Amino acid sequence: MKQLMEIFSNRKRQVAWTVLIVSGLSVVIALVESLTSLNVYPYILGSAVVLLLTLLIFLVLRLLELPDHNTRLYEQVEALFYLRSVLPDKRYTNLPRMRDYAASPDFLRVLAEKTMEAKPKLIVEASCGLSTIFLSHLLAEHSPETRHFALEDSEYYGGLCRERLDPGALSQVIHAPMKEYSLNGKTWKWYELSQLPEGEIDMLIVDGPPFHIQLLARYPALPLLFDRIKPGGLIILDDAARPDETEIVRRWAENYHFSSEFINTEKGTTILTKK
């Protein structure tokens, strides 16, 4: 059941369209029967059988493509040992639960490795959460001069995140409600940026907004902030294995110059380096 939920969680739109089309066809068939003497029930039964067989084939193919969860579990445990090595006890035990909707340990490991390697002066996150808390702890230990800002449209979740940050930390959660922007002749919703301090961005972490905001919800991040990212700066995209994020990277590549690396983490991570 968990594997089936994993399949459908990444294809909510496709499932919704399928349900809508099937419902519409059912209404059309019912209207045809009411207006004519044609017995349509055999056609309905046949269509249902074909639909169920198609769905079964799709599920089998997708299950064969799913990663080995035993291997994934080992990778997450291995990443946890790494995270434990870069944080002292008091900071590590303050971290919330990982995986599911929160960041997975292997994604946090990528953030830690890239942060300690690049030594960024300014980090900006799109959305706040476990990664914000983790980075705050990591920076306090290894790069206390780094400024770190997380944009969050929800006052509630922003407040919960602020409560877990160390007093006096240079990490800050900024309340940034959704705002409409016009990009390439189309209206997009993304975080309001007026409260984001000035300065060249060394690392941009894109982990929001959630997909239900709009189609390709995370696309505006680069059009809105690319000019502020310094040459050699990093853009780190979480959930990069999802269809929407794959399409977002493809569209970014059409308009912006960067090198791209995909890391096979649990949810997929793409790292872009501005040229």
Coordinates of C-alpha atoms in Angstrom, one line a residue:
M1 CA 0.0 0.0 0.0
K2 CA 2.8 2.4 0.8
Q3 CA 4.3 1.8 -2.6
L4 CA 1.0 2.5 -4.3
M5 CA 0.7 5.7 -2.3
E6 CA 4.2 6.7 -3.5
I7 CA 3.1 6.2 -7.1
F8 CA 0.0 8.3 -6.8
S9 CA 1.5 11.0 -4.6
N10 CA 3.7 12.1 -7.5
R11 CA 0.9 11.9 -10.1
K12 CA -2.0 13.6 -8.4
R13 CA -2.9 15.7 -11.5
Q14 CA -2.8 12.7 -13.8
V15 CA -5.1 10.7 -11.4
A16 CA -7.5 13.7 -11.1
W17 CA -7.7 14.1 -14.9
T18 CA -8.3 10.3 -15.3
V19 CA -11.2 10.4 -12.8
L20 CA -12.6 13.5 -14.5
I21 CA -12.5 11.9 -18.0
V22 CA -14.0 8.7 -16.8
S23 CA -16.8 10.5 -14.9
G24 CA -17.5 12.6 -18.0
L25 CA -17.7 9.5 -20.3
S26 CA -20.1 7.9 -17.8
V27 CA -22.4 10.9 -18.0
V28 CA -22.3 10.9 -21.8
I29 CA -23.1 7.2 -22.0
A30 CA -26.0 7.6 -19.6
L31 CA -27.4 10.5 -21.7
V32 CA -27.0 8.3 -24.9
E33 CA -29.0 5.5 -23.3
S34 CA -31.7 7.9 -22.0
L35 CA -32.2 9.4 -25.5
T36 CA -32.0 6.2 -27.6
S37 CA -33.0 2.5 -27.3
L38 CA -29.4 1.4 -27.4
N39 CA -28.3 -0.9 -24.6
V40 CA -25.1 0.6 -23.5
Y41 CA -24.4 -1.4 -20.4
P42 CA -22.2 -4.0 -22.2
Y43 CA -20.1 -1.1 -23.5
I44 CA -19.8 0.3 -20.0
L45 CA -18.7 -3.1 -18.6
G46 CA -16.2 -3.5 -21.4
S47 CA -14.8 0.0 -20.9
A48 CA -14.4 -0.7 -17.2
V49 CA -12.5 -3.9 -17.8
V50 CA -10.2 -2.2 -20.2
L51 CA -9.6 0.7 -17.8
L52 CA -8.9 -1.7 -14.9
L53 CA -6.4 -3.7 -17.0
T54 CA -4.7 -0.6 -18.2
L55 CA -4.4 0.6 -14.5
L56 CA -3.0 -2.8 -13.5
I57 CA -0.4 -2.7 -16.2
F58 CA 0.6 0.9 -15.2
L59 CA 0.9 -0.1 -11.5
V60 CA 3.1 -3.1 -12.3
L61 CA 5.4 -1.1 -14.5
R62 CA 5.7 1.7 -11.9
L63 CA 6.3 -0.8 -9.1
L64 CA 9.2 -2.3 -11.1
E65 CA 10.7 1.2 -11.4
L66 CA 10.5 2.0 -7.6
P67 CA 13.8 2.0 -5.7
D68 CA 14.8 -0.8 -3.5
H69 CA 13.5 0.5 -0.1
N70 CA 16.0 -1.7 1.8
T71 CA 18.8 0.1 -0.1
R72 CA 17.1 3.4 0.5
L73 CA 16.9 2.7 4.2
Y74 CA 20.6 1.9 4.4
E75 CA 21.4 5.1 2.6
Q76 CA 19.3 7.1 5.0
V77 CA 20.9 5.5 8.0
E78 CA 24.3 6.1 6.5
A79 CA 23.3 9.8 6.0
L80 CA 22.2 10.0 9.6
F81 CA 25.6 8.9 10.9
Y82 CA 27.1 11.6 8.8
L83 CA 24.7 14.3 10.1
R84 CA 25.5 13.1 13.6
S85 CA 29.2 13.6 12.9
V86 CA 28.8 17.2 12.0
L87 CA 26.5 18.3 14.8
P88 CA 27.1 18.0 18.6
D89 CA 24.6 16.1 20.7
K90 CA 22.6 19.1 21.9
R91 CA 22.0 20.3 18.3
Y92 CA 21.4 16.8 16.7
T93 CA 18.8 15.9 19.2
N94 CA 16.9 19.1 18.6
L95 CA 16.2 18.1 15.0
P96 CA 12.6 17.2 14.1
R97 CA 11.6 14.0 12.4
M98 CA 12.9 13.4 8.9
R99 CA 11.6 11.9 5.7
D100 CA 8.0 11.9 4.4
Y101 CA 7.1 15.6 3.8
A102 CA 10.2 16.7 5.8
A103 CA 13.7 16.6 4.3
S104 CA 15.3 13.2 4.1
P105 CA 18.7 12.6 5.8
D106 CA 20.4 12.1 2.4
F107 CA 19.2 15.6 1.2
L108 CA 20.4 17.2 4.5
R109 CA 23.8 15.5 3.9
V110 CA 24.0 17.1 0.5
L111 CA 23.2 20.5 2.0
A112 CA 25.9 20.0 4.7
E113 CA 28.5 18.9 2.3
K114 CA 27.9 21.7 -0.2
T115 CA 27.6 24.3 2.6
M116 CA 30.9 23.3 4.2
E117 CA 32.6 23.1 0.8
A118 CA 31.3 26.4 -0.7
K119 CA 31.4 28.4 2.6
P120 CA 28.6 30.7 1.5
K121 CA 28.2 34.1 2.9
L122 CA 24.4 34.3 2.1
I123 CA 22.0 31.4 1.9
V124 CA 18.4 31.9 0.8
E125 CA 15.7 29.1 1.2
A126 CA 12.4 29.0 -0.5
S127 CA 10.2 27.7 2.3
C128 CA 11.2 26.8 5.9
G129 CA 11.2 23.6 7.8
L130 CA 13.6 20.9 8.9
S131 CA 16.3 22.0 6.5
T132 CA 16.1 25.5 8.0
I133 CA 16.6 24.2 11.5
F134 CA 19.4 21.9 10.4
L135 CA 21.3 24.6 8.5
S136 CA 20.9 27.0 11.4
H137 CA 22.6 24.4 13.7
L138 CA 25.2 23.5 11.1
L139 CA 26.1 27.2 10.5
A140 CA 26.4 27.9 14.2
E141 CA 29.0 25.2 14.5
H142 CA 30.9 25.5 11.2
S143 CA 30.2 29.0 9.7
P144 CA 28.8 31.4 12.3
E145 CA 29.3 34.4 10.0
T146 CA 27.0 33.1 7.3
R147 CA 23.6 34.9 6.9
H148 CA 20.7 32.5 6.3
F149 CA 17.1 33.5 5.3
A150 CA 14.1 31.3 4.8
L151 CA 11.0 32.6 3.0
E152 CA 7.8 31.2 4.3
D153 CA 4.2 32.2 3.4
S154 CA 2.5 30.5 6.4
E155 CA 2.7 32.5 9.6
Y156 CA 1.9 29.3 11.5
Y157 CA 4.7 27.1 10.1
G158 CA 7.1 30.0 10.1
G159 CA 6.4 30.5 13.9
L160 CA 7.0 26.8 14.6
C161 CA 10.3 27.0 12.7
R162 CA 11.4 30.1 14.6
E163 CA 10.9 28.4 17.9
R164 CA 13.5 25.8 17.0
L165 CA 16.2 28.3 16.0
D166 CA 18.9 29.3 18.4
P167 CA 18.5 32.7 20.0
G168 CA 21.0 35.1 18.3
A169 CA 21.4 32.8 15.3
L170 CA 22.0 34.5 12.0
S171 CA 19.3 32.2 10.5
Q172 CA 16.0 34.0 10.1
V173 CA 12.5 33.0 8.9
I174 CA 10.9 35.8 6.9
H175 CA 7.1 35.9 6.5
A176 CA 6.7 36.1 2.7
P177 CA 3.1 35.8 1.6
M178 CA 2.3 34.5 -1.9
K179 CA 2.4 37.4 -4.5
E180 CA 1.5 37.4 -8.2
Y181 CA 4.4 38.0 -10.6
S182 CA 4.3 38.4 -14.4
L183 CA 7.0 36.3 -16.0
N184 CA 7.2 35.8 -19.8
G185 CA 3.7 36.9 -20.2
K186 CA 2.2 34.5 -17.6
T187 CA 1.1 35.1 -14.1
W188 CA 2.9 33.1 -11.4
K189 CA 2.6 33.0 -7.6
W190 CA 5.7 33.1 -5.5
Y191 CA 7.1 34.5 -2.3
E192 CA 7.0 38.2 -1.6
L193 CA 10.6 39.4 -1.7
S194 CA 10.5 42.9 -0.2
Q195 CA 11.7 41.7 3.2
L196 CA 14.6 39.7 1.9
P197 CA 17.8 41.7 2.6
E198 CA 20.1 42.8 -0.2
G199 CA 23.3 41.0 -1.1
E200 CA 24.6 38.5 -3.6
I201 CA 23.2 35.0 -3.0
D202 CA 25.8 32.2 -2.7
M203 CA 23.3 29.4 -2.2
L204 CA 19.6 29.2 -3.1
I205 CA 17.7 26.2 -1.8
V206 CA 14.4 25.6 -3.5
D207 CA 12.1 23.4 -1.5
G208 CA 8.8 25.3 -1.9
P209 CA 6.2 26.5 -2.4
P210 CA 4.1 23.2 -2.3
F211 CA 2.9 21.8 -5.7
H212 CA -0.8 22.6 -5.1
I213 CA -0.1 26.4 -5.4
Q214 CA 0.1 26.1 -9.2
L215 CA 1.5 23.9 -11.9
L216 CA 5.3 24.0 -11.8
A217 CA 5.1 25.8 -8.5
R218 CA 8.8 26.2 -8.0
Y219 CA 9.6 27.6 -11.4
P220 CA 9.6 31.3 -10.5
A221 CA 12.6 30.9 -8.1
L222 CA 15.2 31.3 -10.8
P223 CA 13.6 34.1 -12.9
L224 CA 13.1 36.2 -9.8
L225 CA 16.4 35.6 -8.1
F226 CA 18.9 34.6 -10.8
D227 CA 20.4 38.1 -11.1
R228 CA 21.1 38.1 -7.4
I229 CA 23.0 34.8 -7.5
K230 CA 26.7 35.4 -7.8
P231 CA 28.8 33.5 -10.5
G232 CA 29.7 30.1 -9.1
G233 CA 26.7 30.3 -6.8
L234 CA 24.6 27.1 -6.2
I235 CA 20.9 26.5 -6.7
I236 CA 19.8 23.3 -4.9
L237 CA 16.4 21.9 -5.9
D238 CA 14.8 19.2 -3.7
D239 CA 12.2 16.7 -4.9
A240 CA 13.9 16.8 -8.3
A241 CA 12.8 13.3 -9.3
R242 CA 9.1 14.5 -9.5
P243 CA 7.7 15.2 -13.0
D244 CA 7.1 18.9 -12.2
E245 CA 10.6 19.5 -11.0
T246 CA 12.1 17.7 -14.0
E247 CA 10.2 20.0 -16.3
I248 CA 11.2 23.1 -14.2
V249 CA 14.9 22.2 -14.6
R250 CA 14.4 21.8 -18.4
R251 CA 12.7 25.2 -18.7
W252 CA 15.4 26.8 -16.6
A253 CA 18.0 25.4 -18.9
E254 CA 16.4 27.1 -21.9
N255 CA 16.9 30.5 -20.4
Y256 CA 19.8 30.5 -17.9
H257 CA 23.4 29.4 -18.1
F258 CA 24.5 26.9 -15.4
S259 CA 26.0 23.5 -15.1
S260 CA 23.6 20.8 -13.7
E261 CA 24.1 17.7 -11.6
F262 CA 21.4 15.3 -10.5
I263 CA 22.0 13.4 -7.3
N264 CA 20.0 10.2 -6.7
T265 CA 18.8 11.0 -3.2
E266 CA 15.5 9.5 -1.9
K267 CA 13.4 12.3 -3.5
G268 CA 16.0 13.4 -6.1
T269 CA 18.3 16.5 -5.8
T270 CA 19.4 18.7 -8.6
I271 CA 22.4 21.1 -8.1
L272 CA 22.8 23.9 -10.5
T273 CA 26.0 26.1 -10.6
K274 CA 25.7 29.5 -12.1
K275 CA 28.3 30.2 -14.8

